[in-house]
mmCIF file of C-alpha atoms in Angstrom:
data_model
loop_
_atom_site.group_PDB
_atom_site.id
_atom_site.type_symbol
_atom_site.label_atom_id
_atom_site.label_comp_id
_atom_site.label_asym_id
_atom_site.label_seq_id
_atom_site.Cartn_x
_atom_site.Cartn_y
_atom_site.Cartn_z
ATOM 1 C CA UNK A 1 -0.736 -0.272 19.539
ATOM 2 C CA UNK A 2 1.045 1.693 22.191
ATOM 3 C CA UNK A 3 3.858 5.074 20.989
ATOM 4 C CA UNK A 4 6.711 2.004 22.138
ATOM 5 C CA UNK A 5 5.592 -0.268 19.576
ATOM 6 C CA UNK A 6 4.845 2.212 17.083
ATOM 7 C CA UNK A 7 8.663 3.607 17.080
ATOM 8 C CA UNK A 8 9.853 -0.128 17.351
ATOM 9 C CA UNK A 9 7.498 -0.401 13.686
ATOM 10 C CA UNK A 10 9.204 2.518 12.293
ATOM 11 C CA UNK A 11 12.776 1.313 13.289
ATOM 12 C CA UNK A 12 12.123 -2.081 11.766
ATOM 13 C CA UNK A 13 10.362 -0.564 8.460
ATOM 14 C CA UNK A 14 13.217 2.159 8.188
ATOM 15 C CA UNK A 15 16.122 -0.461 8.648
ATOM 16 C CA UNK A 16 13.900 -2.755 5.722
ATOM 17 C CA UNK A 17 14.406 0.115 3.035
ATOM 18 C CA UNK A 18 17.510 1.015 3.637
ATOM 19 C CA UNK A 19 19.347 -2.152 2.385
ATOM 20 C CA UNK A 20 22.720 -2.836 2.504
ATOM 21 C CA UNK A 21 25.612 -3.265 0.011
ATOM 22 C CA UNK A 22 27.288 -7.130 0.525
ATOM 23 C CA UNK A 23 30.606 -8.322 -0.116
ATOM 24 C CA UNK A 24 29.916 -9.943 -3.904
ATOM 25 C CA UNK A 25 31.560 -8.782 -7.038
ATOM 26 C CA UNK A 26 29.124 -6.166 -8.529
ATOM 27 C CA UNK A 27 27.470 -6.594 -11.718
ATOM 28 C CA UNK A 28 25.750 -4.267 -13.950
ATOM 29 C CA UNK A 29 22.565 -3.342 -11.790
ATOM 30 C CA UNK A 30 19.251 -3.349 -13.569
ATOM 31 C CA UNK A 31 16.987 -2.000 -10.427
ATOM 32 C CA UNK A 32 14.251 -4.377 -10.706
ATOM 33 C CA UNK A 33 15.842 -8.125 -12.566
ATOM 34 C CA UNK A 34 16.903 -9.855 -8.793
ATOM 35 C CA UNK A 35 19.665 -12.527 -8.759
ATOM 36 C CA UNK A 36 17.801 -15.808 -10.538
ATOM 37 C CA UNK A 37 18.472 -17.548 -7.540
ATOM 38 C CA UNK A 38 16.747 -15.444 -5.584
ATOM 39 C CA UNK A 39 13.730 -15.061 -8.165
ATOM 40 C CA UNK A 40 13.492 -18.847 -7.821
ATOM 41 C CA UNK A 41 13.294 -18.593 -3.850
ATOM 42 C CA UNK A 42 10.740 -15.851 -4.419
ATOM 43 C CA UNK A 43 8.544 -17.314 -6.668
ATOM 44 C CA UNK A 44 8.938 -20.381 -4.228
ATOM 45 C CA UNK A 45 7.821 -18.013 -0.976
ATOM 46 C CA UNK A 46 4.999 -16.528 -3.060
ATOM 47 C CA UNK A 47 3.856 -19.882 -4.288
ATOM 48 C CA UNK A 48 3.774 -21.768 -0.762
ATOM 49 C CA UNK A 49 1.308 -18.730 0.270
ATOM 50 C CA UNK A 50 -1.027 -18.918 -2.200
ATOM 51 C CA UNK A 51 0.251 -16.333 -4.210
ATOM 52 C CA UNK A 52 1.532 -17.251 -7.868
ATOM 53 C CA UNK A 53 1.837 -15.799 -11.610
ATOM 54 C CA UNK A 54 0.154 -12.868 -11.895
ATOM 55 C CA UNK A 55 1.102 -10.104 -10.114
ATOM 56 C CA UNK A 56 3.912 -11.657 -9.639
ATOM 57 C CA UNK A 57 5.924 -12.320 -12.602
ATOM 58 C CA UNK A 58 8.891 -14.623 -13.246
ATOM 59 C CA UNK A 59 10.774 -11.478 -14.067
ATOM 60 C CA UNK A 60 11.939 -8.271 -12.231
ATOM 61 C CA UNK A 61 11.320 -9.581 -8.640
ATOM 62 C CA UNK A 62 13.197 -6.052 -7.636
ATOM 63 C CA UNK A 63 10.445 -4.811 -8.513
ATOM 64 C CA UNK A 64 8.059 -6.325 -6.295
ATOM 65 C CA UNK A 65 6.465 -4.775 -3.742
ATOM 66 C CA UNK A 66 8.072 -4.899 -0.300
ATOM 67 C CA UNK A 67 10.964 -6.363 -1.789
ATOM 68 C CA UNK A 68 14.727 -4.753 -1.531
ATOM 69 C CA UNK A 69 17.177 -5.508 -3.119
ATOM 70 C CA UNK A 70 21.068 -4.411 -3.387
ATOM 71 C CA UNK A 71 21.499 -1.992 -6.294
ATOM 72 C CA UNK A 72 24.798 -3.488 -7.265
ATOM 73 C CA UNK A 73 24.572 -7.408 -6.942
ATOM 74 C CA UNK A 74 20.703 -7.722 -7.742
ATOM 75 C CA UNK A 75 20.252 -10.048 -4.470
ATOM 76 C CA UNK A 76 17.376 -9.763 -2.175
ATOM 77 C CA UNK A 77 18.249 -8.082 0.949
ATOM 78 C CA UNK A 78 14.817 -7.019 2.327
ATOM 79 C CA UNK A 79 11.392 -8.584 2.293
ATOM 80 C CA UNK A 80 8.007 -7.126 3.638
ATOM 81 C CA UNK A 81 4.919 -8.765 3.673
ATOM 82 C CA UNK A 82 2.617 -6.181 5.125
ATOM 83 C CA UNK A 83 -1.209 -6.379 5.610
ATOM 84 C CA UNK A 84 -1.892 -8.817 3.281
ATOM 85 C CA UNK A 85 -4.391 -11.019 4.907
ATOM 86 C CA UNK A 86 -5.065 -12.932 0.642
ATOM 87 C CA UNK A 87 -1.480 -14.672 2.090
ATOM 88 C CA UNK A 88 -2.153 -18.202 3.587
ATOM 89 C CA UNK A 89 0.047 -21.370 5.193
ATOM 90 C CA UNK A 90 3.208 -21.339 7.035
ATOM 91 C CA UNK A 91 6.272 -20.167 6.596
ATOM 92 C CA UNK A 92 7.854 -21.219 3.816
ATOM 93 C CA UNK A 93 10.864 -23.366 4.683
ATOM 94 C CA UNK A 94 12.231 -21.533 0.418
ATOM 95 C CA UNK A 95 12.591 -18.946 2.730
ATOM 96 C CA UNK A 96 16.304 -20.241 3.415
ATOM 97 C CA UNK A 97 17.306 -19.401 0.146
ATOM 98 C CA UNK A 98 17.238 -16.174 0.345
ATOM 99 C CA UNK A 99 20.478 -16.056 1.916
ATOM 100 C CA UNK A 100 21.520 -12.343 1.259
ATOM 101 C CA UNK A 101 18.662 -11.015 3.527
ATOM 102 C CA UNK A 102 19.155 -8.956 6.148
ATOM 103 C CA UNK A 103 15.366 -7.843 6.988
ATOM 104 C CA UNK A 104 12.598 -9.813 6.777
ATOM 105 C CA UNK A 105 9.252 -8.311 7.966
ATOM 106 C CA UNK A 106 5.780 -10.167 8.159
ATOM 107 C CA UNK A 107 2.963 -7.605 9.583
ATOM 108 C CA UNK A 108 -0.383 -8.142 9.769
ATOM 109 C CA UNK A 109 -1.083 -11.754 8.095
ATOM 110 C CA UNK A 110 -3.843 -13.460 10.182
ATOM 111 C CA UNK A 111 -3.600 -16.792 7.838
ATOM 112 C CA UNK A 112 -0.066 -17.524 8.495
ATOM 113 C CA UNK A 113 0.070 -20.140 11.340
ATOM 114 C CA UNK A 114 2.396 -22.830 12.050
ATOM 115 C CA UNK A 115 5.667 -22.704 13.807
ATOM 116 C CA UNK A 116 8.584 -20.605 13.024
ATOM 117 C CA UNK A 117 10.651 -22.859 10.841
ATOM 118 C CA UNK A 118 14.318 -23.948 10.854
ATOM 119 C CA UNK A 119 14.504 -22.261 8.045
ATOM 120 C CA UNK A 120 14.644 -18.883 9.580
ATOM 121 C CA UNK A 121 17.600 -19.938 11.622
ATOM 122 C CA UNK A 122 19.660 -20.498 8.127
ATOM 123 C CA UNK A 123 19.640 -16.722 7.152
ATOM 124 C CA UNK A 124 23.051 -15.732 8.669
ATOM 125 C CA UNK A 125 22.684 -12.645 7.480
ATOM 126 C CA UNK A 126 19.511 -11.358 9.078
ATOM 127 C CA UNK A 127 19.512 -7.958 11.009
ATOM 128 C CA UNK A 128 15.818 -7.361 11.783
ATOM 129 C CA UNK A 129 13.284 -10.678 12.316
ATOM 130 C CA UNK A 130 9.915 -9.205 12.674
ATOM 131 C CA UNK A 131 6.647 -11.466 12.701
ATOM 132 C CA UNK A 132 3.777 -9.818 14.501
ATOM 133 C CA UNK A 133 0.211 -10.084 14.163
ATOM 134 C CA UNK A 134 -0.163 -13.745 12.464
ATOM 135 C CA UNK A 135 -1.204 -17.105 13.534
ATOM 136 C CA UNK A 136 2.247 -18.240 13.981
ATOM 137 C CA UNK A 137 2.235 -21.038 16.964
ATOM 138 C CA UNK A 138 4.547 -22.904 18.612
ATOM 139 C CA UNK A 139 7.516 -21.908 20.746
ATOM 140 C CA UNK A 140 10.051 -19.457 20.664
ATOM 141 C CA UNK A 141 12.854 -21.755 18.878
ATOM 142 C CA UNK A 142 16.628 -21.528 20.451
ATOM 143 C CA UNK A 143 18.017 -21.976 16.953
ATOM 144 C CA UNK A 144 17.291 -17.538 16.757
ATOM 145 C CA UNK A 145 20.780 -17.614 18.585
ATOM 146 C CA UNK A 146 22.338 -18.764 15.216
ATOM 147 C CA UNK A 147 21.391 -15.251 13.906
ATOM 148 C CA UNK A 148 24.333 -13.606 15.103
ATOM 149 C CA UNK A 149 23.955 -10.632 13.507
ATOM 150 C CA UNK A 150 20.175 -9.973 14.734
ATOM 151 C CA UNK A 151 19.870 -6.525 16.569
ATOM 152 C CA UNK A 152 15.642 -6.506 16.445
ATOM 153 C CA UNK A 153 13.823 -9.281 17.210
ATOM 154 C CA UNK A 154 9.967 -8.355 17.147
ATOM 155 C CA UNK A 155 7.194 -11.840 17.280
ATOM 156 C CA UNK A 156 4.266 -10.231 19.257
ATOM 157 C CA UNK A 157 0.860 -10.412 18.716
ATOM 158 C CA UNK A 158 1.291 -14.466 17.863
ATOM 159 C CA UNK A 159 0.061 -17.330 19.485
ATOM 160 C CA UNK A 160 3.405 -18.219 20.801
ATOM 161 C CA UNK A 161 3.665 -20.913 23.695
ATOM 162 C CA UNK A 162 6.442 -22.464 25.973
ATOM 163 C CA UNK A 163 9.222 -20.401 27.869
ATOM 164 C CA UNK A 164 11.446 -17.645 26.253
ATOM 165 C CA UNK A 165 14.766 -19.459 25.434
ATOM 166 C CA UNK A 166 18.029 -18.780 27.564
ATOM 167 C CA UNK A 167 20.084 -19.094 24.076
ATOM 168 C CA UNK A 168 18.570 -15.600 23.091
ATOM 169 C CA UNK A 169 21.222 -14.026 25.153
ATOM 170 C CA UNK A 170 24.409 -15.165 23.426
ATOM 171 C CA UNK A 171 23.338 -12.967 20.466
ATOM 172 C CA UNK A 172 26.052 -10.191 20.891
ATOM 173 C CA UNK A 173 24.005 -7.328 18.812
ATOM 174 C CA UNK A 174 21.006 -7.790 19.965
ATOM 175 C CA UNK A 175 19.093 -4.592 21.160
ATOM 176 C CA UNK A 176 15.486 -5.001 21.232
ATOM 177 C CA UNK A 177 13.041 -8.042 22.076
ATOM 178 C CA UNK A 178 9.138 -7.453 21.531
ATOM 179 C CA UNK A 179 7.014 -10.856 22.305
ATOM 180 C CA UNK A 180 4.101 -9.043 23.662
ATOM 181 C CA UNK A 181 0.869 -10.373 23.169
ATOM 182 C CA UNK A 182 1.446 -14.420 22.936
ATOM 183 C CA UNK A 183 1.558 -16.695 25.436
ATOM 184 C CA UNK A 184 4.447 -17.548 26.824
ATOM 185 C CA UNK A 185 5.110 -19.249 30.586
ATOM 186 C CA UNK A 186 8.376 -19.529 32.739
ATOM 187 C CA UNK A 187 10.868 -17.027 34.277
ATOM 188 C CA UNK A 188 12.532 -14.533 32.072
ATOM 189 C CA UNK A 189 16.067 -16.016 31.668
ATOM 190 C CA UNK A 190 19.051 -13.929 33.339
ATOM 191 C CA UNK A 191 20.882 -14.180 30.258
ATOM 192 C CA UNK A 192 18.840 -12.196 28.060
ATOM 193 C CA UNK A 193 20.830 -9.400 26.733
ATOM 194 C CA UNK A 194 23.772 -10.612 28.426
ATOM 195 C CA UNK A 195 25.638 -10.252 25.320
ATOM 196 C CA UNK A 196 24.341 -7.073 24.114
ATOM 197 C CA UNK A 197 26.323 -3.591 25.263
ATOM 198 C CA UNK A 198 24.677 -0.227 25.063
ATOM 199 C CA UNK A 199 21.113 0.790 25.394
ATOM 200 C CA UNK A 200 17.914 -1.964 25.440
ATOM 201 C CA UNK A 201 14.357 -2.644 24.943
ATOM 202 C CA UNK A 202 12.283 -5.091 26.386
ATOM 203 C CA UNK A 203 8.357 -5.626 25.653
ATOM 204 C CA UNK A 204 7.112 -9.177 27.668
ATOM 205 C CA UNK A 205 3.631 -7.791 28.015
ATOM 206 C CA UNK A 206 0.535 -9.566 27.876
ATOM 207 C CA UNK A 207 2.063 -13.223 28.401
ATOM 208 C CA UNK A 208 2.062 -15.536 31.733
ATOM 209 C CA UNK A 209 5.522 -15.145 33.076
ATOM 210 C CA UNK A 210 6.163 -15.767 36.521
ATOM 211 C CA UNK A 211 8.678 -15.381 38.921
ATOM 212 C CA UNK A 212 10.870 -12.640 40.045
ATOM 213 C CA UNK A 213 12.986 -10.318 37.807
ATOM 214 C CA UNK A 214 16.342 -11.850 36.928
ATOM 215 C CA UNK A 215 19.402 -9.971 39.593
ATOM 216 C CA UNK A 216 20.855 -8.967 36.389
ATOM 217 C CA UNK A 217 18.478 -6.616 35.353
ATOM 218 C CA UNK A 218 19.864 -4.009 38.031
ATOM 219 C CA UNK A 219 23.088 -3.422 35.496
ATOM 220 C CA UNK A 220 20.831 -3.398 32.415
ATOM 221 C CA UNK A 221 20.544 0.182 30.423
ATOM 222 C CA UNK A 222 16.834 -0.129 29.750
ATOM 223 C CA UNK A 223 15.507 2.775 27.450
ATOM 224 C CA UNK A 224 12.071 0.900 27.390
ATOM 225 C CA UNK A 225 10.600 -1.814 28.938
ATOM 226 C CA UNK A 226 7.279 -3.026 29.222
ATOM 227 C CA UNK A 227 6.654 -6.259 31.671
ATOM 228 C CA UNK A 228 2.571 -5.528 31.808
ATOM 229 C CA UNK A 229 0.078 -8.160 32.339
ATOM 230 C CA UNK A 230 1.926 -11.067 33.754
ATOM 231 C CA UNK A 231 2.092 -12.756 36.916
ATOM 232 C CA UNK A 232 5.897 -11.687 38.381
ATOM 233 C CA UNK A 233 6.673 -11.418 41.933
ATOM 234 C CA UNK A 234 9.563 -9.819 44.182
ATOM 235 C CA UNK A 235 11.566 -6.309 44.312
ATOM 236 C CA UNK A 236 11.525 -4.297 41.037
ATOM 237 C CA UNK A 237 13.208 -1.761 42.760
ATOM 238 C CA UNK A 238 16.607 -2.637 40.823
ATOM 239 C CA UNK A 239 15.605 -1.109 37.654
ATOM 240 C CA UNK A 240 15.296 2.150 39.411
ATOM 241 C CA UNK A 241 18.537 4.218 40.129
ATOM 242 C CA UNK A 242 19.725 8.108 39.297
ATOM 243 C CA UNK A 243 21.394 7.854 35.777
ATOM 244 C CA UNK A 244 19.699 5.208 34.414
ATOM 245 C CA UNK A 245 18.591 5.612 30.682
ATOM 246 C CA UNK A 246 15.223 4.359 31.457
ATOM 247 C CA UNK A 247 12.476 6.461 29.783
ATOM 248 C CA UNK A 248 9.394 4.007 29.070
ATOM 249 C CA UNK A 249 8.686 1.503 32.074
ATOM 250 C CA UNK A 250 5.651 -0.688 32.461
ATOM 251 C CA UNK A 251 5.150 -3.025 35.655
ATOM 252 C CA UNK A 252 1.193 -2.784 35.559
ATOM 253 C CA UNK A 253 -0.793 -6.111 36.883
ATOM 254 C CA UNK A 254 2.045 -7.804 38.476
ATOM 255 C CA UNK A 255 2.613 -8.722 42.010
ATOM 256 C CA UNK A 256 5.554 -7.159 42.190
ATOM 257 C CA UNK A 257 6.008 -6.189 46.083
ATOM 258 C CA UNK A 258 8.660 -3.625 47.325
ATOM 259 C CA UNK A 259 9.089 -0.302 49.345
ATOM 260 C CA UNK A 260 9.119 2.271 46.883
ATOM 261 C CA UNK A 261 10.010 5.447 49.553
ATOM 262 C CA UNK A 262 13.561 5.002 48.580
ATOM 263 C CA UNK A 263 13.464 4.656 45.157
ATOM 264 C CA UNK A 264 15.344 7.148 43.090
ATOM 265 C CA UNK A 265 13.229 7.922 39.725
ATOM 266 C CA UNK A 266 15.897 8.084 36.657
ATOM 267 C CA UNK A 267 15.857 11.273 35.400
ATOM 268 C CA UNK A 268 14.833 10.380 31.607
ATOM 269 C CA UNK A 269 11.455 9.104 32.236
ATOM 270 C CA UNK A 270 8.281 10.316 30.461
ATOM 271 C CA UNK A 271 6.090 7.226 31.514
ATOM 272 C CA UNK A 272 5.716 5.065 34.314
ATOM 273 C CA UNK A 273 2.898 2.506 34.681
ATOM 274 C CA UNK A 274 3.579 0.412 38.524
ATOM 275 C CA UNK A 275 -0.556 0.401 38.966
ATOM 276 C CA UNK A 276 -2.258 -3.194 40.111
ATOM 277 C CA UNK A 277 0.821 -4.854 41.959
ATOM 278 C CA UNK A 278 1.511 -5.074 46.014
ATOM 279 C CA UNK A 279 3.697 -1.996 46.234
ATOM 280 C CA UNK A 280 4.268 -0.181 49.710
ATOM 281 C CA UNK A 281 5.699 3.115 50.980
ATOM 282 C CA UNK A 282 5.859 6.448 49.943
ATOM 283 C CA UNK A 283 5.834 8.220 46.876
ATOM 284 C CA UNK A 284 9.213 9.581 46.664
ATOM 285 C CA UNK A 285 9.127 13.526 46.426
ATOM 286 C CA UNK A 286 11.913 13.093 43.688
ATOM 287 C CA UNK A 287 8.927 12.381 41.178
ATOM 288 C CA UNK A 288 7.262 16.153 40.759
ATOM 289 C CA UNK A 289 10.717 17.056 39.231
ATOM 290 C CA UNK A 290 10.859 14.755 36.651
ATOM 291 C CA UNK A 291 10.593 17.372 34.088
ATOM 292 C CA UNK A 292 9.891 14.753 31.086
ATOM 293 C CA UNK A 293 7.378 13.228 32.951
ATOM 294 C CA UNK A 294 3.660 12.708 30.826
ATOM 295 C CA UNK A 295 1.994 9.890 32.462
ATOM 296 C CA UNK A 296 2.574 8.139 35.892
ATOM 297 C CA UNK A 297 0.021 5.557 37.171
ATOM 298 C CA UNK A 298 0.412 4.020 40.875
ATOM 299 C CA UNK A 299 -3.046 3.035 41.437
ATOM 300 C CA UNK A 300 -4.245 0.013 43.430
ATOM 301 C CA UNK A 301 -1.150 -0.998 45.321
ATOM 302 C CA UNK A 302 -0.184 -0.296 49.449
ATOM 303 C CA UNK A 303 0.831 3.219 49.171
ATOM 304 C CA UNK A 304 0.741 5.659 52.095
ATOM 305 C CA UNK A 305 2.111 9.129 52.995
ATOM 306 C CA UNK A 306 2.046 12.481 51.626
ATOM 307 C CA UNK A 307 1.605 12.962 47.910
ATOM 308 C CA UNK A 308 4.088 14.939 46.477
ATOM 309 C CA UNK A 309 3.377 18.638 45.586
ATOM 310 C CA UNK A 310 4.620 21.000 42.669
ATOM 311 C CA UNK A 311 6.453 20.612 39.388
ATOM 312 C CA UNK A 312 4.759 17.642 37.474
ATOM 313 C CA UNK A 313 1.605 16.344 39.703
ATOM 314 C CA UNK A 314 -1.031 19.273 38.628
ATOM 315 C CA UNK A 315 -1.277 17.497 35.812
ATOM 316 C CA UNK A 316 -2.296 14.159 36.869
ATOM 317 C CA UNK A 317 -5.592 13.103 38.722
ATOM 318 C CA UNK A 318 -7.379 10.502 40.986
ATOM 319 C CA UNK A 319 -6.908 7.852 38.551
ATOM 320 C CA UNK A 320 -3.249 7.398 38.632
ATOM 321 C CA UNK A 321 -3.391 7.439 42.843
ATOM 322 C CA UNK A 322 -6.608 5.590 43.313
ATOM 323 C CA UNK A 323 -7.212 2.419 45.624
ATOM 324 C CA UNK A 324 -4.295 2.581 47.955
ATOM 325 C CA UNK A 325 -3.802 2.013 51.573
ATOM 326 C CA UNK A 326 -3.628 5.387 53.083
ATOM 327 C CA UNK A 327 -1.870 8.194 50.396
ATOM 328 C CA UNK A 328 -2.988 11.686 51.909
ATOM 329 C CA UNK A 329 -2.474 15.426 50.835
ATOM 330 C CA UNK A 330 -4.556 17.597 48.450
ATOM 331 C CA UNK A 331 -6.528 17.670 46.417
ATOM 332 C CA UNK A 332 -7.227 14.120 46.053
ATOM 333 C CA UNK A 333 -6.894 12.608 49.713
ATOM 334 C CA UNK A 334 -7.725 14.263 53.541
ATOM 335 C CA UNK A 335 -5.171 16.362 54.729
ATOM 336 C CA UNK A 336 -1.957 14.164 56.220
ATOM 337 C CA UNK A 337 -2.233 13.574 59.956
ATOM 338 C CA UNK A 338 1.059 15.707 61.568
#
């Protein structure tokens, strides 16, 4: 798993054990006896997945593993289900009951298949949705815009089909979208994120999207973004620009197709992947002094001109300049014709 995805796990993970407090009158808190409506919703889950009785007992579901619960009111407020490939089925639809949760987290469970249920769209109260690494099928349902309070919305590494829904973009929190890794077809909507203010990530990678980027990405603040290993076309240019908070970007085996000699880098970046797509021009000069720069791949596109000298490009080699139409200037290419 890439560093993006890896700080997008600990986000999730972190938000999962911190909780929160909710707005019921507090009772006398026990740390481990949960709300008996929510016991009965988790003996429920744990039944539909092939999991009952022993070890998990009718009592003290606080005490569960991977379960969180508020200290005060005894309702479930977190749920993990991590690595735990004994877990089989689909999603259970007692999952609604658990109407107090904010993050629910299933990692890892190669037996659960099946669609992503209504069910999910009940839980108002959910602030993380992360389902990665199942068998989960089916498409990416519109009825995730109910979750208006959703800020993280990770379902890669599935076996997800059909186009990413337009409604995603009326969420007004959201903040980061990972479906990397399914299989997913269409144009990526213009309205994703057109609710959200402040800083974004995107990961699309590994799908079969098509088309050109949507206009609206040129006003996006992109931290990360990762469109890798999909069939899109047309000018990438506009996520490029001085200022821009853009520090992770990804546009490898595309066919995206634009002049890059005028591009200004933003100043933020530390990796840049544009290698395998139908890019022309010049490497701007702009990019040795990109002082945060680690990695920076432009391989196999139409590149020509001088490569740039000083600051960062000692430390990269022939690999990230390789298979181009006519880049020149030591110490990887002749000497540029004057």
């Amino acid at each position: 798993m890439r560093m993006h995805s890896q700080a997008l796990l600990v986000v999730l993970l972190s938000s999962l054990l911190a909780g929160a407090a909710n707005a019921e009158a507090p009772r006398e808190p026990t740390n481990k006896d949960c709300h008996p409506r929510d016991r009965a919703a988790m003996l429920a889950i744990m039944a539909a997945l092939g999991q009952s009785g022993t070890p998990y007992p009718e009592n003290y579901c606080c005490d569960w593993f991977g379960v969180t619960c508020d200290k005060l009111t005894g309702r479930v407020v977190g749920l993990s289900l991590f690595q735990q490939p004994q877990l089989t089925g689909t999603i259970p639809d007692a999952m609604a009951n658990l109407i107090h949760l904010q993050d629910l987290f299933l990692h890892h469970i190669p037996a659960l298949s099946g669609p992503i249920p209504p069910a999910i769209g009940k839980l108002s109260n959910l602030t993380s949705l992360h389902i990665a690494w199942t068998a989960v099928s089916g498409p990416v349902p519109s009825f995730l815009a109910t979750l208006t309070k959703l800020s993280q919305l990770d379902l890669s590494f599935n076996s997800l089909t059909g186009a990413i829904p337009a409604s995603l973009g009326s969420i007004p929190n959201l903040s980061g979208i990972n479906l990397s890794r399914n299989r997913l077809t269409g144009a990526i909507p213009s309205t994703i994120f057109s609710k959200s203010a402040g800083n974004v990530y995107l990961y699309l990678s590994h799908n079969n999207l098509t088309g050109p980027l949507p206009a609206e990405f040129a006003d996006m603040s992109f931290v990360q973004l990762d469109l890798s290993r999909n069939a899109l076309t047309g000018d990438a240019s506009r996520l490029f620009g001085r200022g821009k908070a853009l520090q992770y970007l990804d546009l490898s085996r595309n066919a995206f197709d634009f002049d890059m000699s005028g591009v200004v880098f933003p100043e933020q970046l530390d990796f840049v992947d544009l290698s395998h797509n139908a890019i022309s021009g010049s490497i701007p000069a702009q990019v040795a002094n990109l002082t945060n720069l680690q990695f920076f791949n432009v391989s196999y596109n139409r590149l020509c001109g001088a490569l740039p000298t000083g600051g960062k490009m000692p430390t990269f080699d022939l690999y990230n300049f390789q298979h181009n139409k006519c880049l020149c200037g030591a110490p990887f290419f002749p000497s540029c014709k004057t």
